[in-house]
Short mmCIF file of C-alpha atoms in Angstrom, two decimals:
data_model
loop_
_atom_site.label_atom_id
_atom_site.label_comp_id
_atom_site.label_asym_id
_atom_site.label_seq_id
_atom_site.Cartn_x
_atom_site.Cartn_y
_atom_site.Cartn_z
CA MET A 1 -46.31 23.82 65.89
CA ARG A 2 -48.38 23.09 68.92
CA SER A 3 -51.52 24.51 67.26
CA LYS A 4 -50.92 22.39 64.14
CA PHE A 5 -51.00 19.30 66.58
CA ILE A 6 -54.32 20.47 68.19
CA LEU A 7 -56.01 20.92 64.87
CA LEU A 8 -54.87 17.38 63.60
CA SER A 9 -55.95 15.91 66.81
CA LEU A 10 -59.37 17.54 66.47
CA ALA A 11 -59.70 16.30 62.86
CA LEU A 12 -58.59 12.67 63.88
CA GLY A 13 -61.28 12.67 66.62
CA LEU A 14 -64.08 13.48 64.24
CA LEU A 15 -62.87 10.88 61.73
CA ALA A 16 -62.20 7.94 64.19
CA ALA A 17 -65.76 6.55 64.04
CA CYS A 18 -65.81 6.08 60.16
CA THR A 19 -62.20 5.49 59.37
CA THR A 20 -61.10 2.62 57.25
CA PRO A 21 -57.82 0.60 58.18
CA GLU A 22 -56.17 2.17 54.97
CA GLN A 23 -57.04 5.69 55.99
CA HIS A 24 -55.77 4.86 59.61
CA TYR A 25 -52.54 3.93 57.96
CA GLN A 26 -52.51 7.06 55.98
CA LEU A 27 -53.26 9.37 59.01
CA ALA A 28 -50.35 7.54 60.85
CA GLN A 29 -48.00 8.28 58.03
CA GLY A 30 -48.77 11.88 58.34
CA MET A 31 -48.15 11.87 61.91
CA GLN A 32 -45.03 10.00 61.48
CA ALA A 33 -43.63 12.77 59.29
CA ALA A 34 -43.92 15.18 62.28
CA ARG A 35 -42.25 12.77 64.66
CA ALA A 36 -39.02 14.84 64.38
CA ALA A 37 -40.74 17.59 66.23
CA GLU A 38 -41.45 17.44 69.78
CA ALA A 39 -44.73 15.84 70.27
CA GLY A 40 -46.95 15.26 73.43
CA GLU A 41 -48.04 11.96 74.87
CA LYS A 42 -51.42 12.21 73.34
CA GLN A 43 -50.02 12.72 69.89
CA LYS A 44 -47.79 9.60 70.31
CA ALA A 45 -50.74 7.61 71.63
CA GLU A 46 -52.91 8.68 68.60
CA LEU A 47 -50.05 7.48 66.32
CA ILE A 48 -49.82 4.10 68.12
CA TYR A 49 -53.88 3.95 67.91
CA HIS A 50 -53.84 4.52 64.08
CA LEU A 51 -50.86 2.10 63.44
CA THR A 52 -52.83 -0.57 65.60
CA GLN A 53 -56.01 -0.12 63.97
CA ALA A 54 -54.41 -0.69 60.49
CA ALA A 55 -51.97 -3.40 61.63
CA GLU A 56 -54.97 -5.46 63.19
CA ALA A 57 -56.74 -5.13 59.91
CA GLY A 58 -53.75 -6.73 58.18
CA ASN A 59 -51.50 -3.84 56.74
CA ALA A 60 -48.06 -5.38 56.74
CA ARG A 61 -46.49 -1.92 56.62
CA ALA A 62 -48.51 -0.76 59.60
CA CYS A 63 -47.38 -3.99 61.51
CA TYR A 64 -43.98 -3.06 60.83
CA ASP A 65 -44.03 0.50 61.64
CA LEU A 66 -45.90 -0.29 64.83
CA ALA A 67 -43.02 -2.56 66.12
CA TYR A 68 -40.52 0.24 65.80
CA VAL A 69 -42.77 2.94 67.20
CA LEU A 70 -43.33 0.79 70.25
CA LEU A 71 -39.40 0.26 70.33
CA GLU A 72 -38.83 3.92 70.23
CA ASN A 73 -41.63 4.96 72.69
CA PRO A 74 -39.83 6.50 75.65
CA ASN A 75 -43.35 6.75 77.58
CA LYS A 76 -43.45 3.00 78.15
CA PRO A 77 -40.48 0.48 78.50
CA LEU A 78 -40.25 -1.72 75.46
CA ASP A 79 -42.33 -4.81 75.70
CA GLN A 80 -40.35 -7.24 73.71
CA ALA A 81 -43.36 -9.53 73.20
CA ASP A 82 -45.21 -6.67 71.50
CA PHE A 83 -42.38 -5.77 69.52
CA ALA A 84 -41.85 -9.45 68.29
CA LYS A 85 -45.43 -9.84 67.68
CA TRP A 86 -45.97 -7.11 65.35
CA LEU A 87 -42.53 -7.77 63.51
CA HIS A 88 -43.48 -11.30 63.20
CA LYS A 89 -47.12 -10.37 61.83
CA ALA A 90 -45.39 -8.07 59.36
CA ALA A 91 -43.00 -10.76 58.26
CA ALA A 92 -45.89 -13.49 58.05
CA LEU A 93 -47.57 -11.05 55.68
CA ASN A 94 -44.51 -11.27 53.45
CA LEU A 95 -43.04 -7.89 54.13
CA PRO A 96 -39.26 -8.49 53.24
CA GLU A 97 -37.73 -6.06 55.42
CA ALA A 98 -39.79 -7.46 58.35
CA GLN A 99 -38.53 -10.82 57.59
CA PHE A 100 -34.99 -9.82 57.43
CA GLU A 101 -35.10 -7.93 60.77
CA LEU A 102 -37.17 -10.65 62.33
CA GLY A 103 -34.43 -13.18 61.20
CA ILE A 104 -31.90 -11.11 62.87
CA TYR A 105 -34.00 -10.63 65.90
CA GLN A 106 -34.41 -14.27 66.55
CA LEU A 107 -30.77 -14.88 65.94
CA TYR A 108 -29.99 -12.55 68.90
CA GLN A 109 -32.46 -14.48 70.84
CA HIS A 110 -30.63 -17.54 70.08
CA ASN A 111 -33.46 -19.14 67.95
CA THR A 112 -31.04 -20.11 65.17
CA GLN A 113 -33.27 -22.17 62.91
CA GLU A 114 -36.20 -19.80 63.15
CA GLY A 115 -33.93 -16.84 62.57
CA LEU A 116 -32.05 -18.26 59.47
CA GLY A 117 -35.60 -19.46 58.13
CA TRP A 118 -36.74 -15.71 58.01
CA LEU A 119 -33.30 -14.54 56.62
CA GLU A 120 -33.80 -17.15 53.91
CA LYS A 121 -37.18 -15.74 52.90
CA ALA A 122 -35.90 -12.27 52.93
CA ALA A 123 -32.78 -13.20 50.85
CA ALA A 124 -34.93 -15.13 48.47
CA THR A 125 -36.66 -11.76 47.45
CA GLY A 126 -33.48 -10.87 45.62
CA ASN A 127 -31.81 -8.11 47.80
CA PRO A 128 -28.13 -8.55 47.27
CA ARG A 129 -27.05 -6.96 50.75
CA TRP A 130 -29.54 -9.12 52.57
CA GLN A 131 -27.89 -12.21 50.71
CA LEU A 132 -24.31 -11.28 51.43
CA GLN A 133 -25.26 -10.55 55.13
CA LEU A 134 -26.97 -14.13 55.40
CA SER A 135 -23.99 -15.71 53.61
CA ARG A 136 -21.87 -14.19 56.59
CA TYR A 137 -24.14 -15.44 59.23
CA TYR A 138 -23.78 -18.83 57.84
CA CYS A 139 -20.02 -18.80 57.73
CA CYS A 140 -18.85 -16.77 60.71
CA SER A 141 -21.36 -15.68 63.22
CA ASN A 142 -21.56 -16.44 66.95
CA TYR A 143 -25.16 -16.64 66.44
CA VAL A 144 -24.98 -19.56 64.30
CA PRO A 145 -23.12 -22.39 66.09
CA LEU A 146 -22.79 -24.77 63.26
CA PRO A 147 -21.38 -22.97 60.18
CA ASN A 148 -22.79 -24.12 56.68
CA MET A 149 -20.21 -23.07 54.26
CA GLU A 150 -22.29 -24.50 51.21
CA ARG A 151 -25.18 -22.43 52.02
CA SER A 152 -22.90 -19.32 52.75
CA PHE A 153 -21.31 -19.78 49.42
CA HIS A 154 -24.77 -20.04 47.62
CA TRP A 155 -25.91 -16.69 49.03
CA ALA A 156 -22.76 -15.00 48.30
CA LEU A 157 -22.76 -16.07 44.80
CA ALA A 158 -26.31 -14.76 44.39
CA ALA A 159 -25.33 -11.60 45.69
CA ALA A 160 -22.43 -11.43 43.31
CA LYS A 161 -24.43 -12.38 40.35
CA ALA A 162 -26.64 -9.49 41.21
CA GLY A 163 -23.69 -7.18 40.96
CA LEU A 164 -22.62 -6.42 44.39
CA VAL A 165 -18.95 -5.86 44.41
CA GLU A 166 -18.30 -7.09 48.09
CA ALA A 167 -19.88 -10.38 47.28
CA MET A 168 -17.90 -10.70 44.00
CA SER A 169 -14.72 -10.35 46.17
CA HIS A 170 -16.04 -12.90 48.56
CA VAL A 171 -16.82 -15.48 46.04
CA GLY A 172 -13.40 -15.13 44.46
CA TYR A 173 -11.88 -15.78 47.88
CA CYS A 174 -14.07 -18.67 48.33
CA TYR A 175 -13.11 -20.28 45.03
CA SER A 176 -9.56 -19.58 46.02
CA ALA A 177 -9.89 -21.32 49.47
CA GLY A 178 -12.32 -23.98 48.63
CA LEU A 179 -14.83 -22.65 51.11
CA GLY A 180 -18.36 -23.97 50.50
CA VAL A 181 -17.31 -24.91 46.88
CA ALA A 182 -14.78 -26.90 45.19
CA LYS A 183 -11.54 -25.03 44.90
CA ASP A 184 -10.92 -23.49 41.49
CA ASN A 185 -8.33 -20.85 40.76
CA ALA A 186 -9.62 -19.78 37.37
CA LYS A 187 -13.11 -19.12 38.76
CA ALA A 188 -11.41 -17.38 41.70
CA VAL A 189 -9.57 -15.12 39.31
CA HIS A 190 -12.81 -14.28 37.25
CA TRP A 191 -14.81 -13.09 40.21
CA MET A 192 -11.60 -11.06 41.63
CA GLU A 193 -11.14 -9.53 38.22
CA LYS A 194 -14.90 -8.37 38.35
CA ALA A 195 -14.57 -6.88 41.62
CA ALA A 196 -11.17 -5.34 41.05
CA ASP A 197 -12.30 -3.70 38.00
CA ALA A 198 -15.22 -2.19 40.20
CA GLY A 199 -12.36 -0.81 42.43
CA ASP A 200 -12.31 -3.33 45.31
CA ALA A 201 -8.82 -3.00 46.76
CA TYR A 202 -9.04 -6.54 48.55
CA SER A 203 -9.59 -8.21 45.15
CA GLN A 204 -6.93 -6.07 43.55
CA ASN A 205 -4.42 -7.27 46.10
CA ASN A 206 -5.50 -10.77 45.74
CA LEU A 207 -5.02 -10.60 42.02
CA GLY A 208 -1.54 -9.49 42.48
CA ILE A 209 -0.80 -12.57 44.37
CA CYS A 210 -2.49 -14.70 41.73
CA TYR A 211 -0.26 -13.29 39.02
CA GLU A 212 2.97 -13.26 41.16
CA TYR A 213 2.51 -16.99 41.88
CA GLY A 214 0.78 -18.13 39.03
CA LEU A 215 -2.50 -19.18 40.70
CA GLY A 216 -5.26 -19.61 38.29
CA VAL A 217 -3.37 -17.57 35.75
CA GLU A 218 0.19 -17.45 34.21
CA ALA A 219 2.76 -16.01 36.55
CA ASP A 220 3.33 -12.32 35.28
CA SER A 221 5.31 -9.96 37.47
CA ALA A 222 4.17 -7.00 35.58
CA LYS A 223 0.38 -7.82 36.07
CA ALA A 224 1.15 -8.54 39.66
CA ILE A 225 2.76 -5.06 40.17
CA TYR A 226 -0.09 -3.37 38.16
CA TRP A 227 -2.75 -4.89 40.49
CA TYR A 228 -0.77 -4.42 43.86
CA GLU A 229 -0.23 -0.70 42.67
CA LYS A 230 -3.95 -0.31 42.10
CA ALA A 231 -4.71 -1.69 45.79
CA ILE A 232 -1.90 0.79 47.12
CA LYS A 233 -3.82 3.59 45.50
CA ASN A 234 -6.85 2.54 47.28
CA ASP A 235 -4.93 2.42 50.57
CA PHE A 236 -4.86 -1.26 51.07
CA LEU A 237 -2.04 -1.59 53.31
CA GLU A 238 -1.24 -5.42 52.82
CA ALA A 239 -0.62 -4.44 49.19
CA HIS A 240 2.38 -2.25 50.02
CA THR A 241 4.10 -5.16 51.81
CA ASN A 242 3.08 -7.88 49.05
CA LEU A 243 4.71 -5.45 46.43
CA ALA A 244 7.84 -4.94 48.61
CA VAL A 245 8.22 -8.63 48.83
CA LEU A 246 7.85 -8.91 45.23
CA TYR A 247 10.38 -6.45 44.68
CA VAL A 248 12.82 -7.81 47.38
CA TYR A 249 12.26 -11.64 46.73
CA THR A 250 10.63 -12.78 43.82
CA ALA A 251 10.68 -10.42 40.92
CA PRO A 252 12.85 -11.31 37.81
CA LYS A 253 14.84 -8.67 36.07
CA PRO A 254 13.78 -5.97 34.89
CA TYR A 255 11.53 -5.85 37.98
CA TYR A 256 13.71 -6.69 40.74
CA ASN A 257 14.08 -3.54 42.77
CA PRO A 258 14.88 -3.98 46.46
CA ALA A 259 15.37 -0.25 47.22
CA LYS A 260 11.93 0.46 46.17
CA GLY A 261 10.66 -2.55 48.01
CA PHE A 262 12.44 -1.38 51.26
CA ALA A 263 10.82 2.08 50.87
CA LEU A 264 7.40 0.35 50.78
CA LEU A 265 8.13 -1.68 53.81
CA GLN A 266 8.99 1.36 55.74
CA ARG A 267 5.72 2.94 54.90
CA ALA A 268 3.88 -0.08 55.77
CA ALA A 269 5.76 -0.54 58.98
CA ALA A 270 5.12 2.94 60.16
CA ARG A 271 1.41 2.39 59.90
CA GLY A 272 1.92 -0.93 62.22
CA HIS A 273 2.12 -3.73 59.48
CA LEU A 274 3.70 -6.66 61.20
CA ARG A 275 4.82 -8.54 58.07
CA ALA A 276 6.51 -5.40 56.81
CA MET A 277 8.55 -5.07 59.93
CA SER A 278 9.69 -8.54 59.81
CA VAL A 279 10.75 -8.25 56.19
CA MET A 280 12.56 -5.03 57.04
CA GLY A 281 14.42 -7.18 59.64
CA GLU A 282 15.53 -9.51 56.74
CA CYS A 283 16.56 -6.60 54.47
CA TYR A 284 18.77 -5.18 57.31
CA GLN A 285 20.15 -8.55 58.22
CA PHE A 286 21.51 -9.27 54.59
CA GLY A 287 21.81 -5.67 53.25
CA VAL A 288 19.15 -5.92 50.58
CA GLY A 289 17.66 -2.66 49.77
CA VAL A 290 19.44 -0.97 52.54
CA LYS A 291 22.78 -0.96 54.45
CA ARG A 292 23.49 -4.06 56.38
CA ASP A 293 22.83 -3.43 60.13
CA LEU A 294 22.21 -6.27 62.55
CA LYS A 295 21.00 -4.09 65.35
CA GLN A 296 18.25 -2.89 63.11
CA ALA A 297 17.64 -6.44 61.92
CA PHE A 298 17.20 -7.65 65.57
CA TYR A 299 15.08 -4.73 66.30
CA TRP A 300 12.54 -5.05 63.67
CA GLN A 301 12.20 -8.86 63.99
CA ASN A 302 12.06 -8.54 67.80
CA LEU A 303 9.30 -5.84 67.52
CA ALA A 304 7.14 -7.90 65.16
CA HIS A 305 7.72 -10.98 67.35
CA GLU A 306 6.58 -9.17 70.59
CA LYS A 307 3.52 -7.84 68.62
CA GLY A 308 2.58 -11.39 67.85
CA TYR A 309 3.70 -12.00 64.46
CA TYR A 310 4.75 -15.56 64.32
CA ILE A 311 6.67 -15.51 61.17
CA ALA A 312 8.98 -13.01 62.79
CA SER A 313 9.33 -15.46 65.72
CA TYR A 314 10.74 -17.94 63.13
CA TYR A 315 13.33 -15.46 61.77
CA LEU A 316 14.21 -14.41 65.23
CA GLY A 317 14.72 -18.01 66.11
CA ARG A 318 17.20 -18.45 63.14
CA MET A 319 19.09 -15.32 64.28
CA TYR A 320 19.44 -17.05 67.64
CA LEU A 321 20.17 -20.45 66.26
CA GLU A 322 23.13 -19.15 64.14
CA GLY A 323 24.35 -16.28 66.43
CA VAL A 324 23.65 -13.51 63.90
CA GLY A 325 23.30 -10.10 65.64
CA VAL A 326 22.78 -11.84 69.02
CA PRO A 327 24.77 -14.51 71.09
CA GLN A 328 23.95 -17.99 69.86
CA ASP A 329 21.38 -19.55 71.97
CA THR A 330 19.89 -22.73 70.58
CA GLU A 331 17.45 -23.12 73.51
CA ARG A 332 15.88 -19.54 72.99
CA ALA A 333 15.79 -20.52 69.28
CA LEU A 334 13.72 -23.61 70.02
CA LYS A 335 11.43 -21.72 72.13
CA LEU A 336 10.82 -19.15 69.33
CA PHE A 337 10.41 -21.89 66.76
CA THR A 338 7.83 -23.53 69.07
CA ALA A 339 5.93 -20.50 69.40
CA SER A 340 5.81 -19.99 65.70
CA ALA A 341 4.88 -23.52 64.91
CA ALA A 342 1.79 -23.14 67.22
CA GLU A 343 0.43 -20.59 64.87
CA GLU A 344 1.99 -21.38 61.40
CA THR A 345 0.16 -23.02 58.41
CA TRP A 346 3.42 -23.11 56.35
CA GLY A 347 5.72 -25.71 58.32
CA GLY A 348 8.79 -23.59 58.42
CA ALA A 349 9.17 -23.35 62.18
CA ALA A 350 8.11 -27.07 62.73
CA CYS A 351 10.78 -28.12 60.09
CA ALA A 352 13.37 -25.91 62.01
CA ILE A 353 12.58 -27.87 65.14
CA GLY A 354 12.84 -31.05 63.39
CA ASP A 355 16.37 -29.97 62.31
CA ILE A 356 17.44 -29.19 65.90
CA TYR A 357 16.39 -32.60 67.24
CA LEU A 358 17.80 -34.53 64.09
CA GLN A 359 21.07 -32.92 64.43
CA GLY A 360 21.30 -32.38 68.25
CA THR A 361 23.22 -29.38 69.72
CA LYS A 362 25.54 -28.70 72.75
CA THR A 363 22.54 -28.21 75.08
CA ILE A 364 19.74 -30.30 73.04
CA ASN A 365 20.37 -33.91 72.60
CA LYS A 366 19.52 -35.79 69.29
CA ASN A 367 15.78 -37.00 69.44
CA TYR A 368 14.95 -38.97 66.22
CA ASP A 369 11.33 -39.52 67.59
CA LYS A 370 10.86 -35.81 67.97
CA ALA A 371 12.43 -34.95 64.85
CA LEU A 372 9.95 -37.36 63.08
CA LEU A 373 7.02 -35.72 64.70
CA TRP A 374 8.01 -32.17 63.81
CA TYR A 375 8.94 -33.08 60.20
CA THR A 376 5.54 -34.96 59.81
CA GLN A 377 3.68 -31.93 61.11
CA ALA A 378 5.56 -29.51 58.65
CA ALA A 379 5.05 -32.10 55.73
CA ARG A 380 1.24 -31.89 56.45
CA GLN A 381 1.41 -28.22 55.85
CA ASN A 382 3.09 -28.78 52.49
CA ASN A 383 6.65 -27.68 53.59
CA GLN A 384 8.62 -29.34 50.76
CA ARG A 385 11.94 -29.49 52.88
CA ALA A 386 10.25 -31.31 55.59
CA MET A 387 9.19 -34.05 52.99
CA TYR A 388 12.77 -34.17 51.86
CA GLN A 389 14.10 -34.58 55.47
CA LEU A 390 11.55 -37.35 55.99
CA GLY A 391 12.83 -39.00 52.96
CA ARG A 392 16.52 -38.89 54.36
CA MET A 393 15.37 -40.33 57.66
CA TYR A 394 13.77 -43.40 55.91
CA GLU A 395 16.64 -43.69 53.48
CA ASN A 396 19.33 -43.84 56.26
CA GLY A 397 17.26 -45.44 58.93
CA LEU A 398 17.41 -42.60 61.48
CA GLY A 399 14.94 -43.26 64.23
CA VAL A 400 12.94 -45.49 61.76
CA GLY A 401 13.63 -48.84 59.96
CA LYS A 402 15.61 -48.32 56.70
CA ASN A 403 12.91 -48.27 53.92
CA PRO A 404 14.00 -47.09 50.49
CA TYR A 405 10.30 -47.32 49.26
CA SER A 406 9.11 -44.87 52.00
CA ALA A 407 11.99 -42.52 51.28
CA ARG A 408 11.11 -42.63 47.65
CA GLY A 409 7.60 -41.71 48.54
CA TRP A 410 8.49 -38.72 50.44
CA TYR A 411 10.97 -37.47 47.82
CA GLU A 412 8.50 -37.98 45.10
CA LYS A 413 5.75 -36.15 47.21
CA ALA A 414 8.10 -33.20 47.53
CA LEU A 415 8.74 -32.88 43.92
CA SER A 416 5.01 -33.38 43.19
CA LEU A 417 3.81 -29.98 44.85
CA ASN A 418 2.14 -27.64 42.53
CA ALA A 419 2.81 -23.92 42.58
CA GLU A 420 0.22 -23.20 45.11
CA GLU A 421 1.29 -25.81 47.46
CA LEU A 422 4.81 -24.62 47.19
CA ARG A 423 3.83 -21.36 48.51
CA ALA A 424 4.45 -22.61 51.92
CA SER A 425 8.09 -23.34 51.25
CA TYR A 426 8.33 -19.96 49.79
CA THR A 427 7.35 -18.43 53.05
CA GLU A 428 10.63 -19.25 54.71
CA GLN A 429 12.86 -18.05 51.93
CA SER A 430 15.71 -16.23 53.23
CA LEU A 431 17.43 -13.38 51.50
CA SER A 432 20.84 -15.18 52.22
CA SER A 433 20.39 -18.46 50.64
CA GLU A 434 19.55 -20.06 47.22
CA ASP A 435 15.97 -20.36 46.17
CA PRO A 436 14.79 -23.09 48.82
CA VAL A 437 12.41 -24.81 46.30
CA ALA A 438 15.15 -24.98 43.61
CA LEU A 439 17.60 -26.33 46.38
CA THR A 440 15.25 -28.88 47.84
CA THR A 441 14.02 -30.03 44.30
CA LYS A 442 17.63 -30.57 43.46
CA LEU A 443 18.39 -32.69 46.55
CA CYS A 444 15.21 -34.72 45.95
CA ARG A 445 16.20 -35.62 42.47
CA GLN A 446 19.63 -36.55 43.45
CA ALA A 447 18.19 -38.82 46.23
CA LEU A 448 15.70 -40.60 43.71
CA ALA A 449 18.69 -41.13 41.24
CA ARG A 450 20.58 -43.15 43.91
CA LEU A 451 17.62 -45.10 45.38
CA PRO A 452 16.41 -48.40 43.72
CA LYS A 453 13.23 -48.07 41.59
#
C-alpha cells in the first residue's frame, strides 16, 4: 500500500505543472477512493491541494468535497471560516446538497433567515426528504424561533405529492388539526389512506380514530378495527390502547368485546403505555372485561397518575371524591382535578372542579364565582356538560343575574357540537354511567323546552 502512495505522489508531481482544474478534481477523486486506508500527511496535503485547485477554478463538487476534507483533517484543527467558505461557494455554484447542508449549518449558527433561504433553494430542486425536513424546521425547531406553519405545510405537501410516505402521513395530520392549512377531515383521510396503504403505522392508527368517531368518513367500527389491527401488526403501541378502548367503551354489537379489550390493555400497560394503565384501572373499578377489584383499580390509576398521565389524575380524583376504593377525601380530589386541569384539552377536570364549587362539600364552601370560571374554562375546551352547567347557572341565577337568553345560548351551544368537538366529552366517559353525551343532550333539550323562546 505504501508503495502505491509513493508512485501516485511521483506521478502527481510530474503532472502538477500542466494539470487542468478538471484533472485536479479527477486526481483528487482517485486519492479520496484510497482515504479508507492509512495515508500520510503528504498524501492528505496533496488531496487538499488538488481539491483547492479545482475549487478555486469554480468546480462546485470540489468546493463541497474540500469543505468536508478540511472538516475531517486530523492534522489541523477545523477552521470554521474555511469550512463555511467552501461550503458557501459550492452552494453559490448551485450544488443542491451544499445548499441544503449550508442551510443547516447557518441555522445552527443562529443565522435563521440565511439558513432558511439556503434550505428553500435546496428544497426547490425537488428532493422530498429535504422538503420534509425543511417543513419540520419551519414548524418545530429550536433553531427557528418563529414557526411558519403555512410554509411548513407547503413543503410537507410538496414532499407528499412526490411520494414520500412520511410526508403523506404528516399532511394528513395537518389537515386533521388545521396546522398551516384550513382544517379538512376529508382531505386528512385522503392522505392518511395513501400513507396507511404504504404501511405507515401512524396513519393506520389515525384512520382507526377517523372511522371510530366518524371524522371525515362515516363512522364504521369494522373499518376502525381493521386499521387499528394493521397498526398493531406494525407494532404501533398507541393502537393497542385505541382498539382496547373501542372494544371496552364505544363498539356496538357485535364488536363490543371487553375481555379482548382488557387483554390488549394488559399488553400495552406492560410496555409502559400510560393511557392503557388508566383504562385498566377503570376496567377493574367497574368489572368490565375483568373481575371487579378496587385495589387494582386504585393501583393502576395511581401508577399512571404518578407517571404524569393527567387523565388518570382525573379518574383518581373521582375515586377520592366518591370514596371508591379509598376513603372519601374531597380536598385530595380537588388537588388531583386541578393537576389534571392544568394539562388537559378536554375540560373534564375543569368541569369537575366547577361541580365542587357549585355544590360545596363538608370541607369546601360553595363559590359560584369559582364555579363560573372553571365551567367557562371547560366550555372553551368543548366540554358539553360544562356548557350545560353554565346554562343552569344563568337559568337559576347562581352567582349571576338570571338570564334565560344566556341560559338558552349555552344549552344550544351544547347541542350544536359536532362529532369531532364532542370527542372532548367522550374522554370523561365512565364505564359506570350512561353515555355522557346522550345524557347531557337529553338534559339540554329538556331545559330548552321549559325556557321562553
